[in-house]
Amino acid sequence: MRKYLGIDVGTTGLKGLVISEEGELLDSYSYSLEMKVPKPAWAEQEPEDWWNGVYEILKKVSRTHRIDVIGFSGQMHSLVVLDENNKPIRPAILWCDQRTTPQCKEATEAFGGEEKVISKIGNPFLEGFTFPKILWLKENEGENFKKIKKILLPKDYIVFKLTGSIGMDYSDASGTACFNVKTNYWDEDIFETFGINMDIMPELYPSYGIRGELKESLQNELGWRNTKVVSGGADNASAAFGIGISKVGESMVSIGTSGTVLTLTEKKVPDLSGKIHYFNYVIQDKYYYMGVMLSAAHSLNWVKNRFFPSSDWAEIEKRINQSVPGSNGIIFLPYLNGERTPHRDPNARGVFFGISSLNTENDILRATMEGISFGLRDSFELIKEKTEIKDMRIVGGGAKNKTWAKIVATNFKMPVKMPEIDEGGAYGAAMLAAVGDGQQLEDVLKWVKFKEVIEPDYQDTKIYDDYYEAYRNLYKSLKRNFEDLARIQR
Ligand SMILES: Nc1ncnc2c1ncn2[C@@H]1O[C@H](COP(=O)(O)OP(=O)(O)O)[C@@H](O)[C@H]1O
Ligand SMILES: O=C(CO)[C@@H](O)[C@H](O)COP(=O)(O)O
């Protein structure tokens, strides 16, 4: 039997899955990672920490399995800079790092405003994306900048450590903010304008393209033979692939630490308002729209840990069901760490609004879950304006909670399907390895099965429509106040 290993290089940790050539889950492994915050709103990780974790997973896997092909899924946008000896010059600057606001402004102005930027690179220059981080290095760490020979994203660094091959796949390239959506290649104009040598950008490969064999020394150490490595893909795209998304309109809502809503499209039309992202998918010539909430399950975690520290998730769900749709008048804005979609506002903060003396702690819990669901609905509505949404699948830790899945289905007014295997990008990464091994894409996609379909509760759609409108208005009213608060805190 041939076996595949999928590894997700996430922010909070690594996850490895071993699957059979028929897609059956055989084993899973994990490794926790730390994130450094050297200054407020900065976020960094050492590439060597990812490598140590991958190495440990490989050693553990080799005790039980012989792997034929390894695939990857990785945190998007995070910048790894390599010197002429292919050694990291400094820690990686992560996707959630917010230091590049001046560089985003500068780059947007240089190209004549946001619409022009979006029609070039598919997205605005956002703090989280890769190119503004390169520009930040040029302007703030000149010595480090001069040493740059190549830039990579996290999973690409691991592919390099395993095979010696330096490259990036298209799904991650499209999240760098220097990839031209029309030519499907790096945008020469951007590099020329900022006097940056385009040679620092790596070669591009399909996500399921074989990049080489595992280094001989590693194969000997692990006792493997002819083990190959594919490029892998961006974590959101890999996760969507792992739940079978392959046709236009098929969609995913993910309630993890962050929250995303994503829909596959064949239209080569970015969102000129810049509110939703537009990226290349892991299947060649397919694209997706995506909205990203920065604090989805994280917000509920925060409430649970601060105010219900001794409750488990079963009790939290019970309490939520003791409140009612609309949480007896409380609205929660889930902007604990600012928000990306739809507001792109680093100053936004969490709010409980409308509390009266009749409310209970259960209303607070339910309002938190409803507020996060309204945030997901914001992304859903924006995507719906761009393209048809046909088939919604729900994943992530929060989706384990059926009440939550029901609230989401009712807000979206469409059924949500729960996949049997919900393992983030790691399962999709293993599926990419299978395709790289020569299996047909259509056959691999057939591995994905669903265990349940959650129907909307049509009795509650009106109440959620009303509260959703109030939720949207609340941010508009508070936007100025968030700015005041940020100014006071500076
Ligand atoms: N039964 C549950 N009800 C609500 N939320 C849950 C439940 N189980 C897990 N979660 C939430 O899901 C989060 C983990 O989701 P996951 O998709 O694994 O996150 P990550 O984005 O960190 O990989 C937990 O931090 C928790 O907030
Ligand atoms: O920035 C984005 C997408 O645009 C994030 O979704 C990162 O890709 C998140 O990585 P993890 O939280 O899964 O590590």
Coordinates of C-alpha atoms and ligand atoms in Angstrom, one line a residue:
M1 CA 0.0 0.0 0.0
R2 CA 1.3 3.5 -0.9
K3 CA 1.1 6.0 1.9
Y4 CA 1.0 9.8 2.0
L5 CA 2.0 12.3 4.7
G6 CA 0.3 15.7 4.8
I7 CA 1.9 18.4 7.1
D8 CA 0.2 21.7 7.9
V9 CA 2.7 24.4 9.0
G10 CA 0.3 26.5 11.1
T11 CA 0.9 29.4 13.4
T12 CA 0.1 27.7 16.7
G13 CA 1.4 24.4 15.7
L14 CA 2.2 21.7 13.1
K15 CA -0.1 18.9 12.3
G16 CA 0.9 15.7 10.4
L17 CA -1.5 13.1 9.0
V18 CA -0.6 9.8 7.4
I19 CA -3.2 8.4 4.9
S20 CA -3.5 5.3 2.8
E21 CA -3.6 5.4 -1.0
E22 CA -7.4 5.3 -0.6
G23 CA -7.5 8.3 1.6
E24 CA -8.1 6.4 4.9
L25 CA -6.7 8.3 7.9
L26 CA -4.0 6.1 9.5
D27 CA -2.3 8.3 12.1
S28 CA -2.0 11.9 13.2
Y29 CA 0.8 13.8 14.9
S30 CA 1.1 17.3 16.3
Y31 CA 3.8 19.8 17.5
S32 CA 3.1 23.1 19.3
L33 CA 4.8 26.3 18.2
E34 CA 5.4 29.6 20.0
M35 CA 4.9 33.0 18.4
K36 CA 7.2 35.9 19.4
V37 CA 5.7 39.4 19.9
P38 CA 8.9 41.6 20.1
K39 CA 6.8 44.8 19.9
P40 CA 3.1 45.4 20.1
A41 CA 1.3 44.2 16.9
W42 CA 4.5 42.4 15.7
A43 CA 4.5 38.7 15.2
E44 CA 7.5 36.5 14.4
Q45 CA 8.6 32.9 14.4
E46 CA 12.0 31.1 13.8
P47 CA 12.0 29.0 10.7
E48 CA 14.3 26.6 12.6
D49 CA 11.4 26.0 15.0
W50 CA 9.2 24.8 12.1
W51 CA 12.0 22.6 10.9
N52 CA 12.6 21.1 14.3
G53 CA 8.9 20.3 14.6
V54 CA 8.7 18.7 11.1
Y55 CA 11.8 16.7 11.8
E56 CA 10.3 15.4 15.1
I57 CA 7.1 14.4 13.2
L58 CA 9.1 12.6 10.5
K59 CA 11.0 10.6 13.1
K60 CA 7.7 9.6 14.8
V61 CA 6.0 8.7 11.6
S62 CA 9.0 6.6 10.5
R63 CA 8.5 4.3 13.6
T64 CA 5.3 3.0 12.0
H65 CA 5.1 4.1 8.4
R66 CA 7.1 4.2 5.2
I67 CA 6.0 7.3 3.3
D68 CA 5.9 7.6 -0.5
V69 CA 5.0 11.2 -1.0
I70 CA 4.8 14.2 1.4
G71 CA 2.6 17.3 0.8
F72 CA 2.3 20.6 2.7
S73 CA -0.2 23.2 3.7
G74 CA 1.2 26.4 5.3
Q75 CA 0.3 29.7 7.0
M76 CA 0.0 32.2 4.2
H77 CA 1.9 35.5 3.6
S78 CA 4.6 35.0 6.3
L79 CA 8.0 36.2 5.0
V80 CA 11.1 34.0 5.3
V81 CA 14.3 35.7 4.0
L82 CA 17.3 33.6 3.0
D83 CA 21.0 34.7 2.5
E84 CA 23.4 33.4 -0.2
N85 CA 24.0 30.2 1.9
N86 CA 20.2 29.7 2.1
K87 CA 20.2 30.4 5.8
P88 CA 17.4 32.5 7.3
I89 CA 18.7 36.1 7.8
R90 CA 16.2 36.9 10.6
P91 CA 13.0 35.5 12.2
A92 CA 10.1 35.1 9.8
I93 CA 7.6 38.1 9.9
L94 CA 4.1 36.5 10.2
W95 CA 0.8 37.0 8.4
C96 CA -0.7 38.5 11.6
D97 CA 2.1 41.1 12.0
Q98 CA 0.8 44.6 11.6
R99 CA 4.0 46.7 11.3
T100 CA 3.7 47.6 7.6
T101 CA 1.0 50.2 7.5
P102 CA 3.3 53.0 6.2
Q103 CA 4.7 50.6 3.5
C104 CA 1.1 49.6 2.4
K105 CA 0.2 53.3 2.1
E106 CA 3.4 54.1 0.1
A107 CA 2.9 51.2 -2.3
T108 CA -0.7 52.0 -2.8
E109 CA 0.1 55.6 -3.7
A110 CA 3.0 54.5 -6.0
F111 CA 0.5 52.6 -8.2
G112 CA -2.2 55.3 -8.3
G113 CA -4.6 54.1 -5.7
E114 CA -6.2 50.9 -4.5
E115 CA -8.3 49.9 -7.5
K116 CA -5.3 50.0 -9.8
V117 CA -3.4 47.9 -7.2
I118 CA -6.2 45.4 -7.0
S119 CA -6.5 45.0 -10.7
K120 CA -2.8 44.2 -10.9
I121 CA -2.3 41.9 -7.9
G122 CA -5.8 40.8 -7.1
N123 CA -5.8 42.4 -3.6
P124 CA -4.9 45.6 -1.9
F125 CA -1.6 46.0 -0.1
L126 CA -2.5 44.8 3.3
E127 CA -0.4 44.7 6.4
G128 CA -0.5 40.9 6.6
F129 CA 0.7 40.3 3.0
T130 CA 4.3 39.5 2.0
F131 CA 5.5 42.3 -0.3
P132 CA 4.9 45.2 2.3
K133 CA 7.1 43.1 4.7
I134 CA 9.9 43.1 2.1
L135 CA 9.5 46.8 1.7
W136 CA 9.6 47.2 5.5
L137 CA 12.9 45.3 5.6
K138 CA 14.4 47.6 2.9
E139 CA 13.4 50.7 4.8
N140 CA 14.1 49.6 8.3
E141 CA 16.7 46.8 8.3
G142 CA 19.0 47.8 5.3
E143 CA 21.8 45.4 6.3
N144 CA 19.4 42.4 6.4
F145 CA 17.7 43.5 3.2
K146 CA 21.1 43.6 1.4
K147 CA 21.8 40.0 2.3
I148 CA 18.5 38.7 0.8
K149 CA 19.1 36.1 -1.9
K150 CA 15.7 34.5 -1.9
I151 CA 12.4 34.9 -0.1
L152 CA 10.1 32.0 0.7
L153 CA 6.9 31.3 2.7
P154 CA 6.9 28.9 5.7
K155 CA 6.0 25.6 3.9
D156 CA 8.4 26.4 1.1
Y157 CA 11.2 26.7 3.6
I158 CA 10.4 23.2 4.8
V159 CA 10.3 21.8 1.2
F160 CA 13.7 23.4 0.8
K161 CA 15.1 21.7 3.9
L162 CA 13.7 18.4 2.8
T163 CA 14.7 18.4 -0.9
G164 CA 17.1 21.4 -1.5
S165 CA 14.6 22.8 -4.0
I166 CA 13.8 26.5 -3.8
G167 CA 10.3 27.4 -5.0
M168 CA 6.7 28.4 -4.2
D169 CA 3.3 27.2 -5.4
Y170 CA 0.8 29.4 -7.1
S171 CA -1.8 29.4 -4.3
D172 CA 0.8 30.9 -1.9
A173 CA 2.4 33.2 -4.6
S174 CA -1.0 34.9 -5.1
G175 CA -1.0 35.9 -1.4
T176 CA 2.4 37.7 -1.6
A177 CA 0.9 41.0 -3.1
C178 CA 3.6 41.0 -5.8
F179 CA 2.1 38.3 -8.1
N180 CA 0.3 39.6 -11.2
V181 CA -3.1 38.0 -11.6
K182 CA -3.1 38.6 -15.4
T183 CA 0.3 37.2 -16.2
N184 CA 0.2 34.6 -13.4
Y185 CA 3.8 35.5 -12.6
W186 CA 5.7 38.0 -10.4
D187 CA 4.8 41.6 -11.2
E188 CA 8.0 43.2 -12.7
D189 CA 6.6 46.7 -12.3
I190 CA 6.4 46.4 -8.5
F191 CA 10.0 45.3 -8.2
E192 CA 11.2 48.0 -10.6
T193 CA 9.3 50.7 -8.9
F194 CA 10.8 49.9 -5.5
G195 CA 14.3 49.1 -6.8
I196 CA 14.1 45.5 -5.6
N197 CA 15.7 42.7 -7.7
M198 CA 13.0 40.3 -8.8
D199 CA 15.5 37.5 -8.7
I200 CA 14.8 37.2 -4.9
M201 CA 11.4 35.7 -5.9
P202 CA 11.5 31.9 -6.2
E203 CA 10.4 29.7 -9.2
L204 CA 6.7 28.8 -9.3
Y205 CA 5.2 25.3 -9.3
P206 CA 1.7 23.7 -9.1
S207 CA 0.7 22.7 -5.6
Y208 CA 0.7 19.0 -6.5
G209 CA 3.9 19.3 -8.6
I210 CA 6.7 17.0 -7.4
R211 CA 9.7 19.1 -6.2
G212 CA 12.2 16.3 -5.7
E213 CA 13.2 13.4 -3.5
L214 CA 13.7 13.7 0.2
K215 CA 17.5 14.2 0.7
E216 CA 19.4 10.9 0.8
S217 CA 20.7 11.6 4.3
L218 CA 17.2 12.0 5.5
Q219 CA 15.9 9.0 3.7
N220 CA 18.7 6.9 5.2
E221 CA 17.9 8.2 8.7
L222 CA 14.2 7.5 8.4
G223 CA 14.6 4.2 6.6
W224 CA 12.6 5.4 3.6
R225 CA 13.3 4.9 -0.1
N226 CA 12.2 7.1 -3.1
T227 CA 10.1 9.4 -0.9
K228 CA 9.0 12.4 -3.0
V229 CA 7.8 15.8 -1.9
V230 CA 5.2 18.0 -3.6
S231 CA 5.0 21.8 -3.3
G232 CA 1.8 21.9 -1.2
G233 CA -0.5 24.9 -0.9
A234 CA -1.7 27.9 1.1
D235 CA -3.5 26.6 4.3
N236 CA -7.0 27.9 3.4
A237 CA -6.8 26.5 -0.1
S238 CA -5.4 23.2 1.1
A239 CA -8.1 23.0 3.8
A240 CA -10.8 23.6 1.2
F241 CA -9.3 21.0 -1.1
G242 CA -9.3 18.6 1.9
I243 CA -13.1 18.9 2.1
G244 CA -13.5 18.3 -1.6
I245 CA -14.0 21.8 -2.9
S246 CA -13.3 21.7 -6.6
K247 CA -16.2 23.2 -8.5
V248 CA -17.3 26.8 -9.0
G249 CA -19.6 27.9 -6.2
E250 CA -18.5 25.2 -3.7
S251 CA -17.8 27.0 -0.4
M252 CA -16.2 26.6 3.0
V253 CA -16.9 28.3 6.3
S254 CA -14.2 27.7 8.9
I255 CA -14.6 28.5 12.6
G256 CA -11.1 28.2 13.9
T257 CA -9.0 30.7 16.0
S258 CA -9.6 32.9 12.9
G259 CA -12.7 32.6 10.8
T260 CA -12.9 32.3 7.0
V261 CA -15.6 32.0 4.3
L262 CA -14.3 30.9 0.9
T263 CA -15.9 30.2 -2.5
L264 CA -14.4 28.8 -5.6
T265 CA -14.7 30.8 -8.8
E266 CA -13.5 30.6 -12.4
K267 CA -14.0 34.3 -12.9
K268 CA -10.7 36.1 -13.2
V269 CA -12.2 39.2 -11.5
P270 CA -10.8 40.4 -8.2
D271 CA -12.9 42.4 -5.7
L272 CA -12.1 46.0 -6.5
S273 CA -13.5 47.2 -3.2
G274 CA -10.7 45.2 -1.6
K275 CA -13.0 43.8 1.1
I276 CA -12.6 40.2 0.1
H277 CA -9.4 38.5 -1.0
Y278 CA -8.9 36.9 -4.4
F279 CA -6.3 34.1 -4.6
N280 CA -5.2 31.2 -6.9
Y281 CA -6.5 27.8 -5.7
V282 CA -4.5 24.7 -5.3
I283 CA -6.1 23.3 -8.5
Q284 CA -4.5 25.1 -11.6
D285 CA -6.7 27.7 -13.3
K286 CA -9.2 28.0 -10.4
Y287 CA -9.5 30.9 -8.0
Y288 CA -11.3 31.7 -4.8
Y289 CA -12.8 34.6 -3.0
M290 CA -12.3 34.7 0.8
G291 CA -13.2 36.8 3.8
V292 CA -11.0 36.6 6.9
M293 CA -12.1 37.3 10.5
L294 CA -9.2 37.7 12.8
S295 CA -10.9 36.5 16.0
A296 CA -13.6 33.9 15.5
A297 CA -13.4 30.9 17.9
H298 CA -10.7 33.0 19.6
S299 CA -13.4 35.4 20.9
L300 CA -15.5 32.6 22.4
N301 CA -12.4 31.1 23.9
W302 CA -11.6 34.5 25.5
V303 CA -15.1 34.7 27.1
K304 CA -15.0 31.1 28.2
N305 CA -11.5 31.3 29.7
R306 CA -12.1 34.7 31.5
F307 CA -15.6 34.2 32.8
F308 CA -16.4 30.4 32.6
P309 CA -13.0 28.9 33.4
S310 CA -14.4 25.7 34.9
S311 CA -16.9 25.0 32.1
D312 CA -16.2 22.5 29.4
W313 CA -17.6 22.9 25.8
A314 CA -20.6 20.7 26.5
E315 CA -21.7 23.0 29.4
I316 CA -21.0 26.1 27.2
E317 CA -23.3 24.7 24.5
K318 CA -26.0 23.9 27.2
R319 CA -25.8 27.4 28.5
I320 CA -26.1 28.9 25.0
N321 CA -29.2 26.9 24.4
Q322 CA -30.7 28.3 27.7
S323 CA -30.6 31.7 26.0
V324 CA -32.6 32.5 22.9
P325 CA -31.9 33.7 19.3
G326 CA -31.0 37.4 19.6
S327 CA -29.5 36.7 23.1
N328 CA -32.3 38.8 24.7
G329 CA -31.0 42.0 23.2
I330 CA -27.2 41.7 23.5
I331 CA -25.0 42.3 20.4
F332 CA -21.3 41.3 20.4
L333 CA -18.7 42.8 18.1
P334 CA -15.9 40.2 17.7
Y335 CA -13.1 42.6 17.0
L336 CA -10.7 41.7 19.9
N337 CA -7.6 42.2 17.6
G338 CA -9.0 44.6 15.0
E339 CA -10.7 43.1 12.0
R340 CA -9.8 42.3 8.4
T341 CA -13.1 41.5 6.5
P342 CA -15.1 43.6 6.1
H343 CA -13.7 46.6 7.9
R344 CA -9.9 46.4 7.5
D345 CA -9.6 48.2 10.8
P346 CA -6.8 47.5 13.1
N347 CA -8.3 49.9 15.7
A348 CA -11.7 48.0 16.1
R349 CA -12.2 46.3 19.4
G350 CA -14.6 43.9 21.1
V351 CA -17.9 45.2 22.3
F352 CA -20.9 43.9 24.3
F353 CA -23.8 46.2 23.5
G354 CA -27.4 46.4 24.8
I355 CA -27.0 44.7 28.2
S356 CA -29.9 45.2 30.6
S357 CA -30.5 44.1 34.1
L358 CA -32.7 41.2 32.8
N359 CA -29.8 39.6 31.0
T360 CA -28.0 36.5 32.3
E361 CA -24.4 35.2 31.7
N362 CA -25.9 32.7 29.2
D363 CA -27.1 35.6 27.0
I364 CA -23.5 36.9 27.1
L365 CA -22.2 33.5 25.8
R366 CA -24.9 33.2 23.1
A367 CA -24.3 36.8 22.0
T368 CA -20.6 36.0 21.6
M369 CA -21.4 33.1 19.3
E370 CA -24.0 35.1 17.4
G371 CA -21.6 38.1 16.9
I372 CA -18.9 35.8 15.5
S373 CA -21.6 34.3 13.2
F374 CA -22.6 37.8 12.0
G375 CA -18.9 38.4 11.3
L376 CA -18.9 35.3 9.1
R377 CA -22.1 36.4 7.5
D378 CA -20.4 39.7 6.5
S379 CA -17.9 37.7 4.4
F380 CA -20.7 35.5 3.1
E381 CA -22.7 38.5 1.9
L382 CA -19.7 40.1 0.2
I383 CA -18.8 36.9 -1.6
K384 CA -22.5 36.4 -2.7
E385 CA -22.3 39.8 -4.4
K386 CA -19.4 38.6 -6.5
T387 CA -20.4 35.0 -7.3
E388 CA -22.9 32.2 -6.8
I389 CA -22.6 30.2 -3.5
K390 CA -23.9 26.7 -4.0
D391 CA -22.7 24.2 -1.6
M392 CA -21.5 25.2 1.9
R393 CA -19.3 23.0 4.1
I394 CA -18.5 23.9 7.7
V395 CA -15.2 23.0 9.4
G396 CA -13.0 24.1 12.4
G397 CA -13.1 23.6 16.1
G398 CA -16.2 25.8 16.5
A399 CA -18.1 23.6 14.0
K400 CA -18.0 20.8 16.5
N401 CA -20.7 22.7 18.3
K402 CA -24.0 21.9 16.5
T403 CA -25.7 25.0 18.0
W404 CA -23.1 27.1 16.4
A405 CA -23.3 25.3 13.0
K406 CA -27.1 25.8 13.1
I407 CA -26.7 29.6 13.9
V408 CA -24.4 29.9 10.9
A409 CA -26.8 27.9 8.6
T410 CA -29.7 30.0 9.7
N411 CA -27.8 33.3 9.0
F412 CA -26.6 32.0 5.6
K413 CA -30.1 30.7 4.9
M414 CA -28.6 27.6 3.5
P415 CA -27.7 24.0 4.7
V416 CA -24.1 23.5 5.9
K417 CA -22.5 20.1 5.4
M418 CA -20.1 18.6 8.0
P419 CA -17.2 16.6 6.4
E420 CA -16.3 13.3 8.0
I421 CA -12.6 14.3 8.2
D422 CA -12.0 17.8 9.4
E423 CA -8.3 18.2 9.9
G424 CA -7.6 21.7 8.5
G425 CA -5.0 21.9 5.8
A426 CA -3.2 18.6 6.7
Y427 CA -5.7 16.3 5.0
G428 CA -5.7 18.5 1.8
A429 CA -1.9 18.4 1.9
A430 CA -1.9 14.6 1.9
M431 CA -4.4 14.6 -1.0
L432 CA -2.1 16.9 -2.9
A433 CA 0.7 14.4 -2.3
A434 CA -1.6 11.6 -3.7
V435 CA -2.2 13.7 -6.9
G436 CA 1.5 14.3 -7.1
D437 CA 1.9 10.5 -6.9
G438 CA -0.1 10.2 -10.1
Q439 CA -3.6 9.6 -8.7
Q440 CA -6.4 11.4 -10.7
L441 CA -7.7 14.6 -9.1
E442 CA -11.3 13.4 -9.5
D443 CA -10.6 10.1 -7.8
V444 CA -8.8 11.8 -4.8
L445 CA -11.7 14.2 -4.4
K446 CA -14.1 11.2 -4.1
W447 CA -12.5 10.3 -0.8
V448 CA -14.3 13.2 0.9
K449 CA -17.5 12.2 2.6
F450 CA -20.0 14.1 4.8
K451 CA -21.4 12.9 8.1
E452 CA -24.2 15.3 8.5
V453 CA -26.1 18.2 7.0
I454 CA -27.2 21.0 9.3
E455 CA -30.4 22.7 8.0
P456 CA -31.2 26.4 8.7
D457 CA -33.9 27.1 11.3
Y458 CA -36.2 29.2 9.1
Q459 CA -38.3 30.3 12.1
D460 CA -35.3 32.3 13.2
T461 CA -34.1 33.9 10.0
K462 CA -36.2 37.1 10.6
I463 CA -34.8 37.7 14.1
Y464 CA -31.2 37.1 12.8
D465 CA -31.8 39.5 9.9
D466 CA -32.9 42.2 12.3
Y467 CA -30.0 41.6 14.7
Y468 CA -27.5 41.4 11.8
E469 CA -28.6 44.8 10.6
A470 CA -28.2 46.3 14.1
Y471 CA -24.8 44.6 14.3
R472 CA -23.6 46.2 11.1
N473 CA -24.9 49.6 12.2
L474 CA -23.2 49.3 15.5
Y475 CA -19.7 49.2 14.0
K476 CA -20.5 52.2 11.8
S477 CA -21.5 54.2 14.9
L478 CA -18.4 53.1 16.8
K479 CA -15.8 53.5 14.1
R480 CA -14.8 57.0 15.3
N481 CA -14.8 55.9 19.0
F482 CA -12.4 53.0 18.1
E483 CA -10.0 55.6 16.5
D484 CA -10.3 57.8 19.7
L485 CA -9.5 54.8 21.9
A486 CA -6.5 53.8 19.7
R487 CA -5.2 57.4 19.9
I488 CA -5.5 57.6 23.7
Q489 CA -3.7 54.3 24.0
R490 CA -0.8 55.4 21.8
Ligands
LIG1 N1 -17.4 22.3 21.2 C1 -16.9 23.5 20.9 N2 -17.7 24.6 20.9 C2 -17.3 25.8 20.5 N3 -16.0 26.1 20.2 C3 -15.2 25.0 20.2 C4 -15.6 23.7 20.5 N4 -14.5 22.9 20.4 C5 -13.4 23.7 20.0 N5 -13.8 25.0 19.9 C6 -13.1 26.2 19.5 O1 -12.3 25.8 18.3 C7 -11.0 26.3 18.5 C8 -10.0 25.4 17.8 O2 -10.4 25.4 16.4 P1 -9.3 24.9 15.3 O3 -10.1 24.9 14.0 O4 -8.7 23.6 15.7 O5 -8.4 26.1 15.4 P2 -7.0 26.7 14.8 O6 -7.5 27.8 13.9 O7 -6.3 27.2 16.0 O8 -6.4 25.5 14.1 C9 -10.7 26.3 20.0 O9 -9.8 27.2 20.3 C10 -12.1 26.7 20.5 O10 -12.3 28.0 20.6
LIG2 O1 -3.8 35.3 6.7 C1 -4.5 34.4 6.5 C2 -5.3 34.2 5.3 O2 -5.2 35.3 4.4 C3 -4.6 33.4 7.6 O3 -5.7 32.5 7.4 C4 -3.4 32.5 7.7 O4 -3.1 31.7 6.5 C5 -3.6 31.7 9.0 O5 -2.9 30.7 9.3 P1 -3.2 29.8 10.6 O6 -4.0 30.6 11.6 O7 -4.1 28.7 10.0 O8 -1.9 29.3 11.0

